[in-house]
């Protein structure tokens, strides 16, 4: 599924996202530096009912937000693997526990550790079209080709 998203319509994309998200909890984000992963995830969190500020977890690795929407509430983990260098560091930070928690997880730089994502995860590819427009592609794990799973780290 492919979306054309100008910066002015990130909120509209977020509404569409939650309509199609189904029961998927783990979302692996892909895209170059500055492509818009954090910006998009912030919009998704806001739309879901997160009140607190959503910011890049580059240094904290894992941010945890609570959302409340009507009578529904829950937890969203916002994870950034950018600074993690090996499997040991990943284990120490508790990223895997988050992914197995059955809470929503949005993971930036997921390509750093693709082995963490099973067949239930969905993959989100963000590509810069121009200064204020992005192409966002959502793919199930089954459409991620084997050659994009390099020997990790
Ligand atoms: N359509 C768009 N969607 C998302 N961001 C956009 C869009 N158009 C322009 N931008 C801008 O692109 C920048 C994206 O920065 P952001 O921090 O979200 O990227 P990132 O992919 O998380 O980077 P990093 O890899 O450093 O974590 C922001 O300045 C944002 O305003
Ligand atoms: Mg980011």
Short mmCIF file of N, CA and C and ligand atoms in Angstrom, two decimals:
data_model
loop_
_atom_site.label_atom_id
_atom_site.label_comp_id
_atom_site.label_asym_id
_atom_site.label_seq_id
_atom_site.Cartn_x
_atom_site.Cartn_y
_atom_site.Cartn_z
N UNK A 1 0.85 -1.18 0.00
CA UNK A 1 0.00 0.00 0.00
C UNK A 1 0.88 1.24 0.00
N UNK A 2 0.64 2.16 -0.92
CA UNK A 2 1.52 3.32 -1.06
C UNK A 2 0.74 4.62 -0.88
N UNK A 3 1.31 5.53 -0.11
CA UNK A 3 0.69 6.82 0.16
C UNK A 3 1.64 7.94 -0.25
N UNK A 4 1.05 9.01 -0.75
CA UNK A 4 1.79 10.21 -1.14
C UNK A 4 1.45 11.23 -0.06
N UNK A 5 2.43 11.64 0.74
CA UNK A 5 2.10 12.43 1.94
C UNK A 5 2.85 13.76 2.00
N UNK A 6 2.15 14.86 1.65
CA UNK A 6 2.75 16.18 1.89
C UNK A 6 2.76 16.45 3.40
N UNK A 7 3.71 17.27 3.84
CA UNK A 7 3.83 17.55 5.28
C UNK A 7 2.52 18.08 5.87
N UNK A 8 1.76 18.81 5.05
CA UNK A 8 0.48 19.37 5.53
C UNK A 8 -0.58 18.29 5.73
N UNK A 9 -0.31 17.07 5.23
CA UNK A 9 -1.32 16.01 5.33
C UNK A 9 -0.87 14.83 6.16
N UNK A 10 0.13 15.05 7.00
CA UNK A 10 0.62 13.96 7.86
C UNK A 10 -0.50 13.46 8.79
N UNK A 11 -1.31 14.42 9.25
CA UNK A 11 -2.42 14.05 10.15
C UNK A 11 -3.45 13.19 9.40
N UNK A 12 -3.70 13.54 8.15
CA UNK A 12 -4.65 12.76 7.35
C UNK A 12 -4.10 11.35 7.14
N UNK A 13 -2.78 11.27 6.89
CA UNK A 13 -2.17 9.94 6.77
C UNK A 13 -2.34 9.16 8.08
N UNK A 14 -2.14 9.83 9.21
CA UNK A 14 -2.25 9.15 10.50
C UNK A 14 -3.65 8.56 10.70
N UNK A 15 -4.65 9.30 10.28
CA UNK A 15 -6.03 8.80 10.39
C UNK A 15 -6.21 7.55 9.53
N UNK A 16 -5.68 7.60 8.30
CA UNK A 16 -5.79 6.44 7.40
C UNK A 16 -5.04 5.25 7.99
N UNK A 17 -3.86 5.53 8.52
CA UNK A 17 -3.02 4.47 9.09
C UNK A 17 -3.81 3.68 10.14
N UNK A 18 -4.41 4.38 11.08
CA UNK A 18 -5.09 3.67 12.17
C UNK A 18 -6.32 2.91 11.67
N UNK A 19 -6.89 3.37 10.53
CA UNK A 19 -8.02 2.62 9.95
C UNK A 19 -7.57 1.28 9.40
N UNK A 20 -6.34 1.24 8.87
CA UNK A 20 -5.87 0.00 8.25
C UNK A 20 -4.93 -0.81 9.14
N UNK A 21 -4.62 -0.27 10.32
CA UNK A 21 -3.58 -0.92 11.16
C UNK A 21 -3.99 -2.30 11.64
N UNK A 22 -5.29 -2.53 11.75
CA UNK A 22 -5.77 -3.84 12.20
C UNK A 22 -5.18 -4.19 13.55
N UNK A 23 -4.82 -5.45 13.71
CA UNK A 23 -4.30 -5.87 15.02
C UNK A 23 -2.78 -5.83 15.10
N UNK A 24 -2.15 -5.24 14.07
CA UNK A 24 -0.68 -5.25 14.05
C UNK A 24 -0.11 -4.36 15.15
N UNK A 25 0.79 -4.91 15.93
CA UNK A 25 1.38 -4.14 17.03
C UNK A 25 2.78 -3.63 16.71
N UNK A 26 3.54 -4.41 15.96
CA UNK A 26 4.94 -4.04 15.73
C UNK A 26 5.12 -3.47 14.33
N UNK A 27 5.65 -2.24 14.26
CA UNK A 27 5.82 -1.53 13.00
C UNK A 27 7.29 -1.14 12.84
N UNK A 28 7.94 -1.72 11.84
CA UNK A 28 9.36 -1.49 11.58
C UNK A 28 9.48 -0.38 10.54
N UNK A 29 10.09 0.75 10.91
CA UNK A 29 10.23 1.87 9.98
C UNK A 29 11.59 1.85 9.29
N UNK A 30 11.55 2.18 8.00
CA UNK A 30 12.76 2.22 7.18
C UNK A 30 12.81 3.58 6.50
N UNK A 31 14.00 4.11 6.33
CA UNK A 31 14.12 5.39 5.63
C UNK A 31 15.38 6.10 6.06
N UNK A 32 15.92 6.86 5.14
CA UNK A 32 17.18 7.54 5.42
C UNK A 32 17.03 8.57 6.53
N UNK A 33 18.17 9.05 6.99
CA UNK A 33 18.20 10.10 7.99
C UNK A 33 17.41 11.31 7.47
N UNK A 34 16.51 11.80 8.30
CA UNK A 34 15.74 12.98 7.91
C UNK A 34 14.60 12.68 6.94
N UNK A 35 14.32 11.40 6.71
CA UNK A 35 13.25 11.08 5.76
C UNK A 35 11.87 11.36 6.36
N UNK A 36 11.76 11.31 7.68
CA UNK A 36 10.47 11.63 8.29
C UNK A 36 9.91 10.55 9.21
N UNK A 37 10.75 9.67 9.69
CA UNK A 37 10.28 8.58 10.57
C UNK A 37 9.70 9.16 11.87
N UNK A 38 10.49 10.01 12.53
CA UNK A 38 10.01 10.56 13.80
C UNK A 38 8.77 11.43 13.60
N UNK A 39 8.79 12.25 12.55
CA UNK A 39 7.65 13.13 12.27
C UNK A 39 6.37 12.32 12.05
N UNK A 40 6.50 11.24 11.29
CA UNK A 40 5.34 10.40 11.00
C UNK A 40 4.86 9.68 12.27
N UNK A 41 5.81 9.13 13.01
CA UNK A 41 5.44 8.41 14.25
C UNK A 41 4.79 9.37 15.25
N UNK A 42 5.30 10.60 15.31
CA UNK A 42 4.69 11.59 16.22
C UNK A 42 3.22 11.82 15.84
N UNK A 43 2.95 11.90 14.54
CA UNK A 43 1.57 12.11 14.08
C UNK A 43 0.70 10.89 14.42
N UNK A 44 1.26 9.69 14.26
CA UNK A 44 0.50 8.47 14.57
C UNK A 44 0.16 8.43 16.06
N UNK A 45 1.13 8.80 16.89
CA UNK A 45 0.90 8.76 18.33
C UNK A 45 -0.16 9.78 18.74
N UNK A 46 -0.06 10.97 18.17
CA UNK A 46 -1.01 12.03 18.50
C UNK A 46 -2.43 11.60 18.11
N UNK A 47 -2.52 11.03 16.92
CA UNK A 47 -3.83 10.60 16.42
C UNK A 47 -4.42 9.50 17.30
N UNK A 48 -3.56 8.68 17.87
CA UNK A 48 -4.03 7.57 18.72
C UNK A 48 -4.46 8.07 20.10
N UNK A 49 -4.02 9.32 20.44
CA UNK A 49 -4.43 9.87 21.73
C UNK A 49 -3.31 10.01 22.74
N UNK A 50 -2.05 10.08 22.24
CA UNK A 50 -0.93 10.37 23.14
C UNK A 50 -0.93 11.87 23.40
N UNK A 51 -0.92 12.24 24.68
CA UNK A 51 -0.93 13.67 25.05
C UNK A 51 0.47 14.21 25.21
N UNK A 52 1.38 13.35 25.67
CA UNK A 52 2.73 13.84 25.95
C UNK A 52 3.49 14.09 24.65
N UNK A 53 4.57 14.82 24.76
CA UNK A 53 5.37 15.18 23.59
C UNK A 53 6.08 13.94 23.04
N UNK A 54 5.97 13.74 21.74
CA UNK A 54 6.66 12.62 21.09
C UNK A 54 7.93 13.17 20.45
N UNK A 55 9.06 12.64 20.89
CA UNK A 55 10.33 13.13 20.34
C UNK A 55 11.24 11.97 20.00
N UNK A 56 12.29 12.28 19.28
CA UNK A 56 13.19 11.22 18.81
C UNK A 56 13.87 10.51 19.98
N UNK A 57 13.78 9.17 20.01
CA UNK A 57 14.44 8.44 21.08
C UNK A 57 15.89 8.05 20.73
N UNK A 58 16.54 8.87 19.90
CA UNK A 58 17.89 8.52 19.46
C UNK A 58 18.82 8.27 20.66
N UNK A 59 18.71 9.09 21.69
CA UNK A 59 19.61 8.92 22.83
C UNK A 59 19.03 8.03 23.91
N UNK A 60 17.72 8.07 24.05
CA UNK A 60 17.10 7.23 25.10
C UNK A 60 16.84 5.81 24.59
N UNK A 61 16.93 5.58 23.29
CA UNK A 61 16.63 4.29 22.63
C UNK A 61 15.15 3.94 22.68
N UNK A 62 14.55 3.97 23.87
CA UNK A 62 13.12 3.62 23.97
C UNK A 62 12.36 4.74 24.67
N UNK A 63 11.34 5.27 24.02
CA UNK A 63 10.39 6.18 24.67
C UNK A 63 9.09 5.41 24.88
N UNK A 64 8.46 5.67 25.99
CA UNK A 64 7.18 5.00 26.27
C UNK A 64 6.10 6.06 26.44
N UNK A 65 5.03 5.91 25.70
CA UNK A 65 3.92 6.88 25.79
C UNK A 65 2.65 6.14 26.18
N UNK A 66 1.78 6.85 26.87
CA UNK A 66 0.44 6.32 27.14
C UNK A 66 -0.54 7.03 26.22
N UNK A 67 -1.49 6.27 25.67
CA UNK A 67 -2.52 6.91 24.86
C UNK A 67 -3.88 6.67 25.49
N UNK A 68 -4.78 7.57 25.22
CA UNK A 68 -6.16 7.44 25.68
C UNK A 68 -7.06 7.99 24.60
N UNK A 69 -7.98 7.17 24.17
CA UNK A 69 -8.89 7.57 23.10
C UNK A 69 -10.26 7.03 23.48
N UNK A 70 -11.18 7.91 23.85
CA UNK A 70 -12.47 7.43 24.35
C UNK A 70 -12.22 6.58 25.58
N UNK A 71 -12.77 5.36 25.57
CA UNK A 71 -12.55 4.50 26.73
C UNK A 71 -11.38 3.53 26.49
N UNK A 72 -10.63 3.75 25.40
CA UNK A 72 -9.49 2.88 25.12
C UNK A 72 -8.20 3.57 25.55
N UNK A 73 -7.33 2.79 26.19
CA UNK A 73 -6.04 3.35 26.55
C UNK A 73 -4.99 2.26 26.44
N UNK A 74 -3.75 2.67 26.39
CA UNK A 74 -2.68 1.68 26.26
C UNK A 74 -1.33 2.33 26.15
N UNK A 75 -0.37 1.51 25.78
CA UNK A 75 1.03 1.94 25.75
C UNK A 75 1.57 1.87 24.32
N UNK A 76 2.37 2.84 23.97
CA UNK A 76 3.10 2.80 22.70
C UNK A 76 4.59 2.92 23.02
N UNK A 77 5.38 1.98 22.50
CA UNK A 77 6.83 2.10 22.59
C UNK A 77 7.36 2.70 21.29
N UNK A 78 8.18 3.73 21.42
CA UNK A 78 8.83 4.38 20.27
C UNK A 78 10.32 4.12 20.44
N UNK A 79 10.85 3.34 19.51
CA UNK A 79 12.21 2.80 19.67
C UNK A 79 13.08 3.30 18.52
N UNK A 80 14.33 3.60 18.82
CA UNK A 80 15.27 4.00 17.77
C UNK A 80 16.54 3.15 17.89
N UNK A 81 16.77 2.31 16.91
CA UNK A 81 17.92 1.38 16.98
C UNK A 81 19.22 2.02 16.47
N UNK A 82 19.15 3.29 16.08
CA UNK A 82 20.28 3.90 15.39
C UNK A 82 21.60 3.75 16.14
N UNK A 83 21.56 3.95 17.44
CA UNK A 83 22.81 3.96 18.20
C UNK A 83 23.24 2.58 18.70
N UNK A 84 22.45 1.57 18.42
CA UNK A 84 22.82 0.23 18.91
C UNK A 84 23.74 -0.46 17.91
N UNK A 85 24.78 -1.05 18.42
CA UNK A 85 25.82 -1.57 17.53
C UNK A 85 25.90 -3.08 17.44
N UNK A 86 25.33 -3.78 18.40
CA UNK A 86 25.39 -5.24 18.32
C UNK A 86 24.25 -5.85 19.12
N UNK A 87 24.12 -7.16 18.97
CA UNK A 87 22.99 -7.86 19.57
C UNK A 87 23.00 -7.75 21.09
N UNK A 88 24.20 -7.74 21.66
CA UNK A 88 24.31 -7.65 23.11
C UNK A 88 23.70 -6.33 23.61
N UNK A 89 24.01 -5.23 22.91
CA UNK A 89 23.45 -3.94 23.29
C UNK A 89 21.93 -3.95 23.14
N UNK A 90 21.47 -4.61 22.09
CA UNK A 90 20.03 -4.68 21.87
C UNK A 90 19.36 -5.42 23.02
N UNK A 91 19.97 -6.53 23.42
CA UNK A 91 19.40 -7.31 24.53
C UNK A 91 19.38 -6.48 25.81
N UNK A 92 20.48 -5.77 26.06
CA UNK A 92 20.60 -4.98 27.30
C UNK A 92 19.57 -3.87 27.40
N UNK A 93 19.19 -3.29 26.26
CA UNK A 93 18.27 -2.15 26.31
C UNK A 93 16.82 -2.58 26.48
N UNK A 94 16.53 -3.87 26.30
CA UNK A 94 15.17 -4.34 26.49
C UNK A 94 14.27 -4.15 25.29
N UNK A 95 14.86 -3.90 24.13
CA UNK A 95 14.05 -3.70 22.93
C UNK A 95 13.19 -4.93 22.63
N UNK A 96 13.79 -6.09 22.77
CA UNK A 96 13.05 -7.31 22.45
C UNK A 96 11.83 -7.49 23.36
N UNK A 97 12.01 -7.14 24.63
CA UNK A 97 10.88 -7.24 25.57
C UNK A 97 9.73 -6.35 25.11
N UNK A 98 10.08 -5.16 24.63
CA UNK A 98 9.03 -4.26 24.11
C UNK A 98 8.31 -4.91 22.93
N UNK A 99 9.09 -5.49 22.02
CA UNK A 99 8.49 -6.06 20.80
C UNK A 99 7.58 -7.24 21.13
N UNK A 100 7.88 -7.92 22.24
CA UNK A 100 7.07 -9.09 22.63
C UNK A 100 5.94 -8.72 23.59
N UNK A 101 5.86 -7.43 23.94
CA UNK A 101 4.94 -7.02 25.01
C UNK A 101 3.48 -6.98 24.58
N UNK A 102 3.24 -7.04 23.28
CA UNK A 102 1.90 -6.88 22.73
C UNK A 102 1.35 -5.45 22.86
N UNK A 103 2.25 -4.51 23.13
CA UNK A 103 1.89 -3.09 23.02
C UNK A 103 2.31 -2.62 21.63
N UNK A 104 1.78 -1.47 21.22
CA UNK A 104 2.22 -0.92 19.93
C UNK A 104 3.69 -0.55 20.01
N UNK A 105 4.44 -0.89 18.95
CA UNK A 105 5.86 -0.53 18.88
C UNK A 105 6.13 0.10 17.52
N UNK A 106 6.70 1.30 17.52
CA UNK A 106 7.16 1.95 16.29
C UNK A 106 8.68 2.01 16.38
N UNK A 107 9.35 1.38 15.41
CA UNK A 107 10.80 1.22 15.52
C UNK A 107 11.52 1.93 14.38
N UNK A 108 12.31 2.96 14.72
CA UNK A 108 13.14 3.63 13.72
C UNK A 108 14.44 2.87 13.54
N UNK A 109 15.00 2.95 12.36
CA UNK A 109 16.24 2.24 12.00
C UNK A 109 16.11 0.74 12.25
N UNK A 110 14.96 0.20 11.86
CA UNK A 110 14.71 -1.23 12.09
C UNK A 110 15.69 -2.10 11.29
N UNK A 111 16.25 -1.55 10.19
CA UNK A 111 17.18 -2.35 9.39
C UNK A 111 18.45 -2.70 10.15
N UNK A 112 18.67 -2.03 11.27
CA UNK A 112 19.82 -2.36 12.11
C UNK A 112 19.70 -3.74 12.74
N UNK A 113 18.48 -4.23 12.86
CA UNK A 113 18.29 -5.53 13.51
C UNK A 113 17.02 -6.19 12.99
N UNK A 114 17.00 -6.46 11.70
CA UNK A 114 15.78 -7.00 11.09
C UNK A 114 15.38 -8.36 11.67
N UNK A 115 16.35 -9.06 12.24
CA UNK A 115 16.03 -10.37 12.80
C UNK A 115 15.07 -10.28 14.00
N UNK A 116 14.90 -9.07 14.52
CA UNK A 116 13.99 -8.91 15.66
C UNK A 116 12.52 -8.95 15.23
N UNK A 117 12.29 -8.82 13.91
CA UNK A 117 10.92 -8.66 13.44
C UNK A 117 10.40 -9.95 12.82
N UNK A 118 9.33 -10.45 13.37
CA UNK A 118 8.79 -11.71 12.87
C UNK A 118 7.75 -11.46 11.77
N UNK A 119 7.06 -12.52 11.35
CA UNK A 119 6.14 -12.42 10.22
C UNK A 119 4.89 -11.60 10.54
N UNK A 120 4.68 -11.29 11.82
CA UNK A 120 3.52 -10.47 12.17
C UNK A 120 3.80 -8.97 12.09
N UNK A 121 5.07 -8.63 11.99
CA UNK A 121 5.42 -7.20 11.94
C UNK A 121 5.04 -6.63 10.57
N UNK A 122 4.75 -5.34 10.56
CA UNK A 122 4.54 -4.64 9.29
C UNK A 122 5.71 -3.68 9.11
N UNK A 123 6.04 -3.43 7.84
CA UNK A 123 7.20 -2.59 7.53
C UNK A 123 6.74 -1.32 6.82
N UNK A 124 7.27 -0.19 7.24
CA UNK A 124 6.89 1.11 6.70
C UNK A 124 8.13 1.75 6.08
N UNK A 125 8.07 2.02 4.78
CA UNK A 125 9.20 2.61 4.06
C UNK A 125 8.88 4.06 3.74
N UNK A 126 9.74 4.98 4.17
CA UNK A 126 9.52 6.40 3.90
C UNK A 126 10.61 6.90 2.97
N UNK A 127 10.18 7.53 1.89
CA UNK A 127 11.13 8.02 0.90
C UNK A 127 10.84 9.48 0.59
N UNK A 128 11.90 10.28 0.51
CA UNK A 128 11.72 11.70 0.20
C UNK A 128 11.43 11.88 -1.28
N UNK A 129 10.33 12.53 -1.57
CA UNK A 129 9.99 12.85 -2.97
C UNK A 129 10.50 14.25 -3.28
N UNK A 130 10.14 15.20 -2.41
CA UNK A 130 10.75 16.53 -2.48
C UNK A 130 10.76 17.09 -1.07
N UNK A 131 11.15 18.35 -0.91
CA UNK A 131 11.37 18.92 0.41
C UNK A 131 10.24 18.64 1.39
N UNK A 132 9.00 18.74 0.91
CA UNK A 132 7.91 18.55 1.86
C UNK A 132 6.95 17.41 1.52
N UNK A 133 7.39 16.51 0.70
CA UNK A 133 6.53 15.38 0.34
C UNK A 133 7.27 14.06 0.53
N UNK A 134 6.56 13.08 1.05
CA UNK A 134 7.15 11.77 1.24
C UNK A 134 6.25 10.70 0.62
N UNK A 135 6.89 9.63 0.14
CA UNK A 135 6.14 8.45 -0.26
C UNK A 135 6.25 7.47 0.90
N UNK A 136 5.11 7.00 1.36
CA UNK A 136 5.12 6.04 2.47
C UNK A 136 4.51 4.73 1.98
N UNK A 137 5.30 3.69 2.09
CA UNK A 137 4.84 2.36 1.64
C UNK A 137 4.71 1.45 2.85
N UNK A 138 3.61 0.75 2.92
CA UNK A 138 3.41 -0.20 4.02
C UNK A 138 3.40 -1.61 3.44
N UNK A 139 4.25 -2.45 3.98
CA UNK A 139 4.36 -3.82 3.46
C UNK A 139 4.33 -4.84 4.59
N UNK A 140 3.64 -5.95 4.38
CA UNK A 140 3.73 -7.03 5.37
C UNK A 140 5.10 -7.70 5.28
N UNK A 141 5.47 -8.39 6.34
CA UNK A 141 6.79 -9.04 6.39
C UNK A 141 6.98 -9.98 5.21
N UNK A 142 5.89 -10.59 4.73
CA UNK A 142 5.99 -11.57 3.64
C UNK A 142 6.47 -10.93 2.34
N UNK A 143 6.35 -9.60 2.24
CA UNK A 143 6.79 -8.92 1.01
C UNK A 143 8.19 -8.33 1.11
N UNK A 144 8.84 -8.58 2.25
CA UNK A 144 10.21 -8.12 2.41
C UNK A 144 11.10 -9.23 1.87
N UNK A 145 11.87 -8.92 0.86
CA UNK A 145 12.66 -9.98 0.22
C UNK A 145 13.80 -10.45 1.09
N UNK A 146 14.11 -11.72 0.92
CA UNK A 146 15.15 -12.35 1.74
C UNK A 146 16.47 -11.57 1.67
N UNK A 147 16.77 -11.00 0.48
CA UNK A 147 18.06 -10.32 0.38
C UNK A 147 18.13 -9.02 1.16
N UNK A 148 16.95 -8.56 1.67
CA UNK A 148 17.02 -7.38 2.52
C UNK A 148 17.23 -7.77 3.98
N UNK A 149 17.44 -9.06 4.25
CA UNK A 149 17.76 -9.52 5.60
C UNK A 149 19.25 -9.90 5.62
N UNK A 150 20.13 -8.94 5.62
CA UNK A 150 21.55 -9.29 5.62
C UNK A 150 21.93 -9.90 6.96
N UNK A 151 23.06 -10.53 7.01
CA UNK A 151 23.58 -11.03 8.27
C UNK A 151 23.69 -9.81 9.20
N UNK A 152 23.03 -9.86 10.32
CA UNK A 152 22.90 -8.64 11.10
C UNK A 152 24.13 -8.28 11.90
N UNK A 153 24.46 -7.04 11.91
CA UNK A 153 25.43 -6.41 12.81
C UNK A 153 26.74 -7.17 12.90
N1 LIG B 1 5.75 14.74 4.21
C1 LIG B 1 6.59 14.74 5.24
N2 LIG B 1 6.50 13.81 6.20
C2 LIG B 1 7.37 13.81 7.23
N3 LIG B 1 8.36 14.72 7.41
C3 LIG B 1 8.48 15.67 6.48
C4 LIG B 1 7.61 15.71 5.36
N4 LIG B 1 7.98 16.75 4.61
C5 LIG B 1 9.00 17.33 5.21
N5 LIG B 1 9.31 16.69 6.35
C6 LIG B 1 10.39 17.11 7.24
O1 LIG B 1 11.45 16.20 7.19
C7 LIG B 1 12.10 16.16 8.45
C8 LIG B 1 12.08 14.74 8.94
O2 LIG B 1 12.77 14.66 10.16
P1 LIG B 1 12.58 13.40 11.11
O3 LIG B 1 13.32 13.72 12.37
O4 LIG B 1 11.14 13.06 11.21
O5 LIG B 1 13.34 12.28 10.26
P2 LIG B 1 13.82 10.85 10.73
O6 LIG B 1 13.59 9.94 9.58
O7 LIG B 1 13.22 10.48 12.03
O8 LIG B 1 15.41 11.09 10.91
P3 LIG B 1 16.47 10.25 11.76
O9 LIG B 1 16.94 9.13 10.90
O10 LIG B 1 17.56 11.26 12.04
O11 LIG B 1 15.81 9.76 13.02
C9 LIG B 1 11.36 17.11 9.37
O12 LIG B 1 12.03 18.34 9.39
C10 LIG B 1 10.00 17.24 8.70
O13 LIG B 1 9.38 18.48 8.93
MG1 LIG B 2 14.08 9.96 13.88
#
